[in-house]
Amino acid sequence: MSYILKSSNIMPKFGIGTWRMGENENKSSVEINSVYYALKNGVRLIDTAEMYGEGGAEIIVGEALKKANVDRKELFIVSKVYPHNAGRDNLFTSLKKSLSRLGLDYLDMYLLHWRGRVPLRETVECMEEAKKEGLIKDWGVSNFDIDDMKELESIKNGDKCSVNQVLYHLASRGVDFDLASYLLERNIVLMAYCPLAQAGNLGNDILNNSVIKNIAKKHNATSSQIALAFIMYFDKRVPIPKSSSEKHILENINSQNIILDKEDIELLNKEFPKPNRKMPLDIV
């Protein structure tokens, strides 16, 4: 299952995240094996960043890729650049370091991790140059709200942005006020990080919510699978859950087979309503 990006490149509808990986050498083998396990069970989209473990997560992914030996053309590897590295002085150095840690010649998607002091125009120019040099196939942003997206769109080649990665789950639906529809209208994929509420608006333990549990029972599924299926119910939304447990990784992968019906969505919308006013995006 995949989406066609505005560039005509193909992006899987499901992937895995690597936040908090690469921070502890004692966990390296477990983390490598978890990414490897996901790859061997069909996952092709892996999201990482130079910030995660200060490059450690990219090393983990690189080792897993080497071990799995999947055809490069099947993979969709995403990484992110620090805002302070997103200018002409540092972006290409950061990008090449990421590629080296990953053991790759190019990235399928390169994201600006969040807005910083480097002018967007300069970052866009660098991203487009990186595309021309064959170092990346596509680029996007992360943690951009609607005003940021509008500013980006006003810049030359800013409309080439293919992805906006934001924190999104049932208990954190700020994007549903206006950002999600804005992205969809422009064929920009919404990548959902922390889709199982591992961060952000956590006053609500969604996996133990009775409504979710009842829907899970109906579909012979787990609560986490319903939370992921909810995101994938909507067009151009890609969840990237992270787990080091083989059991949970497989559950997450199999969430792609769960098709929620309108009644399920109505119940979930009632329990976790969309915001009726503009709210700041949850960011971690």
JSON list of C-alpha atoms in Angstrom, two decimals, residues 205-219 221-227 263-272:
[
{"chain": "A", "resi": 205, "resn": "ASP", "atom": "CA", "xyz": [-4.34, 6.85, 28.06]},
{"chain": "A", "resi": 206, "resn": "ILE", "atom": "CA", "xyz": [-5.85, 6.02, 24.70]},
{"chain": "A", "resi": 207, "resn": "LEU", "atom": "CA", "xyz": [-4.85, 2.36, 24.65]},
{"chain": "A", "resi": 208, "resn": "ASN", "atom": "CA", "xyz": [-6.96, 1.67, 27.75]},
{"chain": "A", "resi": 209, "resn": "ASN", "atom": "CA", "xyz": [-9.90, 3.75, 26.59]},
{"chain": "A", "resi": 210, "resn": "SER", "atom": "CA", "xyz": [-13.14, 1.72, 26.69]},
{"chain": "A", "resi": 211, "resn": "VAL", "atom": "CA", "xyz": [-14.38, 2.94, 23.30]},
{"chain": "A", "resi": 212, "resn": "ILE", "atom": "CA", "xyz": [-11.14, 1.94, 21.60]},
{"chain": "A", "resi": 213, "resn": "LYS", "atom": "CA", "xyz": [-11.10, -1.39, 23.43]},
{"chain": "A", "resi": 214, "resn": "ASN", "atom": "CA", "xyz": [-14.66, -2.16, 22.30]},
{"chain": "A", "resi": 215, "resn": "ILE", "atom": "CA", "xyz": [-13.83, -1.33, 18.68]},
{"chain": "A", "resi": 216, "resn": "ALA", "atom": "CA", "xyz": [-10.71, -3.48, 18.99]},
{"chain": "A", "resi": 217, "resn": "LYS", "atom": "CA", "xyz": [-12.80, -6.39, 20.22]},
{"chain": "A", "resi": 218, "resn": "LYS", "atom": "CA", "xyz": [-15.16, -5.96, 17.26]},
{"chain": "A", "resi": 219, "resn": "HIS", "atom": "CA", "xyz": [-12.24, -6.23, 14.83]},
{"chain": "A", "resi": 221, "resn": "ALA", "atom": "CA", "xyz": [-7.57, -6.42, 17.16]},
{"chain": "A", "resi": 222, "resn": "THR", "atom": "CA", "xyz": [-5.57, -4.58, 19.82]},
{"chain": "A", "resi": 223, "resn": "SER", "atom": "CA", "xyz": [-6.13, -1.01, 20.96]},
{"chain": "A", "resi": 224, "resn": "SER", "atom": "CA", "xyz": [-2.87, 0.09, 19.37]},
{"chain": "A", "resi": 225, "resn": "GLN", "atom": "CA", "xyz": [-3.99, -1.38, 16.04]},
{"chain": "A", "resi": 226, "resn": "ILE", "atom": "CA", "xyz": [-7.21, 0.63, 16.21]},
{"chain": "A", "resi": 227, "resn": "ALA", "atom": "CA", "xyz": [-5.26, 3.81, 16.99]},
{"chain": "A", "resi": 263, "resn": "GLU", "atom": "CA", "xyz": [-19.66, 3.70, 12.83]},
{"chain": "A", "resi": 264, "resn": "ASP", "atom": "CA", "xyz": [-16.18, 3.17, 14.28]},
{"chain": "A", "resi": 265, "resn": "ILE", "atom": "CA", "xyz": [-15.06, 6.60, 13.11]},
{"chain": "A", "resi": 266, "resn": "GLU", "atom": "CA", "xyz": [-18.18, 8.25, 14.52]},
{"chain": "A", "resi": 267, "resn": "LEU", "atom": "CA", "xyz": [-17.58, 6.63, 17.90]},
{"chain": "A", "resi": 268, "resn": "LEU", "atom": "CA", "xyz": [-13.93, 7.66, 17.91]},
{"chain": "A", "resi": 269, "resn": "ASN", "atom": "CA", "xyz": [-14.75, 11.22, 16.84]},
{"chain": "A", "resi": 270, "resn": "LYS", "atom": "CA", "xyz": [-17.27, 11.45, 19.66]},
{"chain": "A", "resi": 271, "resn": "GLU", "atom": "CA", "xyz": [-14.82, 10.13, 22.24]},
{"chain": "A", "resi": 272, "resn": "PHE", "atom": "CA", "xyz": [-11.87, 12.12, 20.87]}
]
